[in-house]
Tab-separated table of N, CA and C in Angstrom:
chain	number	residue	atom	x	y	z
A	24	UNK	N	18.361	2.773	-5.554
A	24	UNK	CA	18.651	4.184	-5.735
A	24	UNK	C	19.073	4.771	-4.385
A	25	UNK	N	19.837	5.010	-4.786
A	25	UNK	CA	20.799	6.255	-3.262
A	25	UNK	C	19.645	7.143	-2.745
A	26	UNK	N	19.534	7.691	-1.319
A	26	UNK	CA	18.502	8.363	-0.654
A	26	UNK	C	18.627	9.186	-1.187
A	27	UNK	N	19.402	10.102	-1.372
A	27	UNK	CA	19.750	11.639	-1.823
A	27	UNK	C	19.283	11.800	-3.479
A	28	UNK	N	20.034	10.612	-4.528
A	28	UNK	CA	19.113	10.572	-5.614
A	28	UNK	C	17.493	10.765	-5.406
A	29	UNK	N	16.739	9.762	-4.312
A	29	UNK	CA	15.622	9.671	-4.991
A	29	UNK	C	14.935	11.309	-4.021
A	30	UNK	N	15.281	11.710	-3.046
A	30	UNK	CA	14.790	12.726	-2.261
A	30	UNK	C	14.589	13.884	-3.562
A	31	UNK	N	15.919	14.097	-4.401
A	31	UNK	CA	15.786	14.933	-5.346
A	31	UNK	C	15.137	14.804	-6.498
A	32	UNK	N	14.765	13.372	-7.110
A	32	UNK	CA	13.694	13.384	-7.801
A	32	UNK	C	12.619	13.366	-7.482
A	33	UNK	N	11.489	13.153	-6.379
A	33	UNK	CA	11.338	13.574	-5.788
A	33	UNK	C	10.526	14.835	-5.898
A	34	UNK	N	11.853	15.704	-4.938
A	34	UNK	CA	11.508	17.173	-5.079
A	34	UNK	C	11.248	17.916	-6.558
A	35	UNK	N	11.770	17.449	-7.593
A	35	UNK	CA	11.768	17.624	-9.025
A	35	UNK	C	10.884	17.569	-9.643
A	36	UNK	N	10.260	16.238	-9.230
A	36	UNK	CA	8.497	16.024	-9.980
A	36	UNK	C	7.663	16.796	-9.140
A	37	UNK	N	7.977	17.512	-7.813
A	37	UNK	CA	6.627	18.224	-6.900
A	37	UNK	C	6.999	19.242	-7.456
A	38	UNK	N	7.887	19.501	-7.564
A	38	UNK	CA	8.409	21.466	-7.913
A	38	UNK	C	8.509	21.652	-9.147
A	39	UNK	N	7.668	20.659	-10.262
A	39	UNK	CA	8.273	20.805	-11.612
A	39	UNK	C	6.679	21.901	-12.071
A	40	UNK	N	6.952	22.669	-12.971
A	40	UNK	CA	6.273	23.788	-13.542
A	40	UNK	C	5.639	24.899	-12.449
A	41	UNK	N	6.330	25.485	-11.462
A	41	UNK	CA	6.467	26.142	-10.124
A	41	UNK	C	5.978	25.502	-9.545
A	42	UNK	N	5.690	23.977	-9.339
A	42	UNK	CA	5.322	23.653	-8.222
A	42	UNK	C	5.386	24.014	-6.581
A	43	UNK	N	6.022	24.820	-6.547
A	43	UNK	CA	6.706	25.133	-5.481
A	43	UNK	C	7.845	25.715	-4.605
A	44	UNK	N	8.383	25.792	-3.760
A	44	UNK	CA	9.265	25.957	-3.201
A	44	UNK	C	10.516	24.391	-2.748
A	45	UNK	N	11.368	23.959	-3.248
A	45	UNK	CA	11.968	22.707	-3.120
A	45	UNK	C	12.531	22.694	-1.584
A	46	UNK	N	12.138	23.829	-0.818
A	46	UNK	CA	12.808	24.098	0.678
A	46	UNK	C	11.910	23.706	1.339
A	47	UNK	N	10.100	24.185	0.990
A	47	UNK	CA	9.466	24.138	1.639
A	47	UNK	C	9.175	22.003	1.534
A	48	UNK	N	9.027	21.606	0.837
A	48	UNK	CA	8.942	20.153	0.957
A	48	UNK	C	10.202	19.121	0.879
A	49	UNK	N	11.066	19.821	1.108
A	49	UNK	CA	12.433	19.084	1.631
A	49	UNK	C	12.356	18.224	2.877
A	50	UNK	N	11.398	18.360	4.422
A	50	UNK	CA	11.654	17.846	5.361
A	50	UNK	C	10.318	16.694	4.988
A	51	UNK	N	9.388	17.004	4.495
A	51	UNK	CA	8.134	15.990	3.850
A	51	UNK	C	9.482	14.898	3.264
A	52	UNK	N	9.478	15.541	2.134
A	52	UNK	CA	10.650	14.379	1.331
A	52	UNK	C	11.313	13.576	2.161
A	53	UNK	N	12.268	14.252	2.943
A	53	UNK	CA	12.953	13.533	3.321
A	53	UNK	C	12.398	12.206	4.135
A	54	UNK	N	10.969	12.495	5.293
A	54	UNK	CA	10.584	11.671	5.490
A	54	UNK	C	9.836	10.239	4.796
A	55	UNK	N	9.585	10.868	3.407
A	55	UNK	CA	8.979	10.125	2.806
A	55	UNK	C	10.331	9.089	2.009
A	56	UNK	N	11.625	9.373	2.174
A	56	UNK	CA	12.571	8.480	1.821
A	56	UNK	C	13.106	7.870	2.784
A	57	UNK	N	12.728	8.387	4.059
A	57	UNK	CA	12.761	7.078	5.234
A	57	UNK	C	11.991	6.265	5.234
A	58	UNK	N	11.019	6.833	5.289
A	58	UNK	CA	9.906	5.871	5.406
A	58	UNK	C	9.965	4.627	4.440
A	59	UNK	N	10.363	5.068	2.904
A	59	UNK	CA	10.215	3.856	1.899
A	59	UNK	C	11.781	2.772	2.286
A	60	UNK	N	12.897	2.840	2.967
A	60	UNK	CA	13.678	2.304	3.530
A	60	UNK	C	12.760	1.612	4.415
A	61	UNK	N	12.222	2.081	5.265
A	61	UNK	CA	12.150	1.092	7.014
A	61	UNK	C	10.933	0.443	6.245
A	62	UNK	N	9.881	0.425	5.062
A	62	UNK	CA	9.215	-0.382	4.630
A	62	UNK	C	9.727	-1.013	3.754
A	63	UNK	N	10.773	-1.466	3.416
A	63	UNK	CA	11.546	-2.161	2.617
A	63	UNK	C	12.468	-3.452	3.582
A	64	UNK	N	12.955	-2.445	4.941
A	64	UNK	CA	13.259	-3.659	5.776
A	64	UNK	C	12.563	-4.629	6.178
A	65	UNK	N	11.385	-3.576	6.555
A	65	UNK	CA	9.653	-4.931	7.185
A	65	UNK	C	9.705	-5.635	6.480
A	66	UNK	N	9.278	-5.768	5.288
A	66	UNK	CA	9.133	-6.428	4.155
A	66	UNK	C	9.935	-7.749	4.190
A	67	UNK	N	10.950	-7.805	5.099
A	67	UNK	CA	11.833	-8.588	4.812
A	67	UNK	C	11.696	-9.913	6.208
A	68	UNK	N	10.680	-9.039	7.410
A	68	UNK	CA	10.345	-10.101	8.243
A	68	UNK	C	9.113	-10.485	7.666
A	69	UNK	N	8.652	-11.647	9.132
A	69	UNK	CA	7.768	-12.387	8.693
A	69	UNK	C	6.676	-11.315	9.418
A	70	UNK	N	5.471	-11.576	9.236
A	70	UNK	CA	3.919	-10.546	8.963
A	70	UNK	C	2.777	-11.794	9.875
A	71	UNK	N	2.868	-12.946	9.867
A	71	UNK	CA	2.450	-13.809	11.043
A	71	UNK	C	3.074	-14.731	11.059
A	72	UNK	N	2.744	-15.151	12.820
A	72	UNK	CA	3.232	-15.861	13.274
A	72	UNK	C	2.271	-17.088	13.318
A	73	UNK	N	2.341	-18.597	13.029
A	73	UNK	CA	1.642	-19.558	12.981
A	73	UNK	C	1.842	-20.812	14.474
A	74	UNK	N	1.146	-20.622	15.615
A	74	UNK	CA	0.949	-21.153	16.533
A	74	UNK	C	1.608	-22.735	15.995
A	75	UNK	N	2.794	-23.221	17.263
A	75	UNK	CA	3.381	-24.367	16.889
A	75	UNK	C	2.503	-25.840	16.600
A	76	UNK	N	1.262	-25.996	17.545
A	76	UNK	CA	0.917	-27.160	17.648
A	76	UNK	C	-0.725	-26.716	16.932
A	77	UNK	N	-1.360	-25.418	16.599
A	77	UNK	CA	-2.419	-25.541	16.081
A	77	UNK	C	-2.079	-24.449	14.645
A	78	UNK	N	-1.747	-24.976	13.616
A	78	UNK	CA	-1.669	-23.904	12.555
A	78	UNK	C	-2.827	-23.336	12.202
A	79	UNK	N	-4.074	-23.240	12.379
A	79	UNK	CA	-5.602	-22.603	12.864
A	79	UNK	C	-5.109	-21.337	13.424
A	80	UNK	N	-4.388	-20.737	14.220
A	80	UNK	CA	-4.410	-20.269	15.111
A	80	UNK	C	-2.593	-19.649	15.013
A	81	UNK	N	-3.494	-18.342	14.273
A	81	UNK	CA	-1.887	-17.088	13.948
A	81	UNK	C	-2.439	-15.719	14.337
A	82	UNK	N	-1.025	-14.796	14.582
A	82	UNK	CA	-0.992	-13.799	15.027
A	82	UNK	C	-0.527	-12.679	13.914
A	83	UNK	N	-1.089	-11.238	13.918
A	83	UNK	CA	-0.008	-10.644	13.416
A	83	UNK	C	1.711	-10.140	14.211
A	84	UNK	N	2.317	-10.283	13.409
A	84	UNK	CA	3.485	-10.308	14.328
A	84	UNK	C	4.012	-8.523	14.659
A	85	UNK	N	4.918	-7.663	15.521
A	85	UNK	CA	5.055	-6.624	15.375
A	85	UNK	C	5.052	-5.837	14.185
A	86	UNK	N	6.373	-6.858	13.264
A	86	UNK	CA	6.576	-6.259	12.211
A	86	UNK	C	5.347	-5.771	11.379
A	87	UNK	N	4.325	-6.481	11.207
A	87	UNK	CA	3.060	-6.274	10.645
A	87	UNK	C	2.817	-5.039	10.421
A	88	UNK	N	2.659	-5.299	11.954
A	88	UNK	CA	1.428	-3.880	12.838
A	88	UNK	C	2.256	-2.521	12.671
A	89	UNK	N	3.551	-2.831	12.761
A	89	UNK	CA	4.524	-1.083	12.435
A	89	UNK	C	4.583	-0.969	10.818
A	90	UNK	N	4.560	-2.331	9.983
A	90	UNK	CA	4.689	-1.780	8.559
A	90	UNK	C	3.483	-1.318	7.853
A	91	UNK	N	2.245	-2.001	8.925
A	91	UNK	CA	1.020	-0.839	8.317
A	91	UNK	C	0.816	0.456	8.828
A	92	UNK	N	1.553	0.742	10.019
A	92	UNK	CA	1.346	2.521	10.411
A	92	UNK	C	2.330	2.701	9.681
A	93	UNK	N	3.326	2.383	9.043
A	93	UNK	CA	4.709	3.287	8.076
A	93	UNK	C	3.752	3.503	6.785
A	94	UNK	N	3.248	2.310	6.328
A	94	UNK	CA	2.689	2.384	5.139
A	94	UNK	C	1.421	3.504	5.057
A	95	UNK	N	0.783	3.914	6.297
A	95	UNK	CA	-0.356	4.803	6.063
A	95	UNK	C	0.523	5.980	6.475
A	96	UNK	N	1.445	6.148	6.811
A	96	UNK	CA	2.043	7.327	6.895
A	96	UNK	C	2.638	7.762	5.264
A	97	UNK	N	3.127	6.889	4.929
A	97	UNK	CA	3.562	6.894	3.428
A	97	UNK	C	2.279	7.483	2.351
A	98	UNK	N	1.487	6.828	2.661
A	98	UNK	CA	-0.023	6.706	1.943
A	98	UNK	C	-0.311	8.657	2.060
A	99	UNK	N	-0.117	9.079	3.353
A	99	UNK	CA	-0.238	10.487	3.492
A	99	UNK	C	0.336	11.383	3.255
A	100	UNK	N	2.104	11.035	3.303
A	100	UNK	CA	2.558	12.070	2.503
A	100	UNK	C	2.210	12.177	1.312
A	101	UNK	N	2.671	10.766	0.314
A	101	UNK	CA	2.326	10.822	-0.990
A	101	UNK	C	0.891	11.335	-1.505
A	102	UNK	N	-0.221	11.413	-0.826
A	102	UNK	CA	-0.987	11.992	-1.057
A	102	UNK	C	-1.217	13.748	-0.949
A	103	UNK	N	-0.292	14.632	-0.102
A	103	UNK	CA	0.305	15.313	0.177
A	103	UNK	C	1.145	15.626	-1.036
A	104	UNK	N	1.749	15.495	-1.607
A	104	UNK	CA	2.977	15.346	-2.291
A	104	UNK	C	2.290	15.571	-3.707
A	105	UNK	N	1.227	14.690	-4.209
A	105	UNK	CA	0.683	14.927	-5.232
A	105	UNK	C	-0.312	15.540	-5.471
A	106	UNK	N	-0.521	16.412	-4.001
A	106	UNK	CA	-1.697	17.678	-4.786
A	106	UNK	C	-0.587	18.590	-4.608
A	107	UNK	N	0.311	18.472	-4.004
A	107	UNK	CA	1.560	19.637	-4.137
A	107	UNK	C	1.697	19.714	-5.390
A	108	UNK	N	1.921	18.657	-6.640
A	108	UNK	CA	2.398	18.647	-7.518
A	108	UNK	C	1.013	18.562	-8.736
A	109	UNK	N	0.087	18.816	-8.288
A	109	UNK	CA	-1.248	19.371	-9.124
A	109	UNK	C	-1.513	17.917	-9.617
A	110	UNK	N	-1.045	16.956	-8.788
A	110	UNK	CA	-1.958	15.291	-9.493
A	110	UNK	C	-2.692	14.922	-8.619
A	111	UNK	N	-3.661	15.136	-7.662
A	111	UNK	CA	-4.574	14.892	-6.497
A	111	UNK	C	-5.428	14.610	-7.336
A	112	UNK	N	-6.065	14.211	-8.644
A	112	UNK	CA	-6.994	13.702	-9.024
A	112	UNK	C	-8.467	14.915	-9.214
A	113	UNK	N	-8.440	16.069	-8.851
A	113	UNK	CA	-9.114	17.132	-8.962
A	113	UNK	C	-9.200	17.929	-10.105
A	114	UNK	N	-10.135	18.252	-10.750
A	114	UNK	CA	-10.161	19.291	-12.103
A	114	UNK	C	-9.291	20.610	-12.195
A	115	UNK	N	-9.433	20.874	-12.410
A	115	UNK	CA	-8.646	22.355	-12.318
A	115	UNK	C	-9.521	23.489	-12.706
């Protein structure tokens, strides 16, 4: 899905039954459709590295360590995002 498609659905399901203002969580959004890109690239390296002469003995590799701070950044908007949109799991 094209960035701009999914930014606007998106904004559609947060702002759907007045959820909101679609201006005020436009720059959230948008980050939150970067973010699911650059965790889609990680995804695509390797996550450890396995020591040549002792396979006992691995590392996490960068990619790892940046696709779990993208992913808890992700973890926060979307959590963000869905009490915007009255699904935070809370009674009403």
């Amino acid at each position: 899905m094209e960035q701009e498609q999914r930014k606007e659905q998106i904004l559609r399901y947060v702002c759907r039954d007045g959820g909101g203002s679609a201006d005020l969580y436009r720059p959230v959004v948008k980050e939150m459709v970067y973010l699911e890109g650059k965790l889609e690239e990680l995804k695509k390296l390797p996550f450890i590295e396995v020591h040549p002469k002792n396979p006992a003995r691995q590392r996490s590799t960068p990619a790892a360590k940046q696709y779990k701070e993208f992913l808890q950044q992700y973890n926060n908007i979307l959590k963000t995002l869905a009490k915007a949109a009255g699904e935070d799991g809370e009674e009403k």
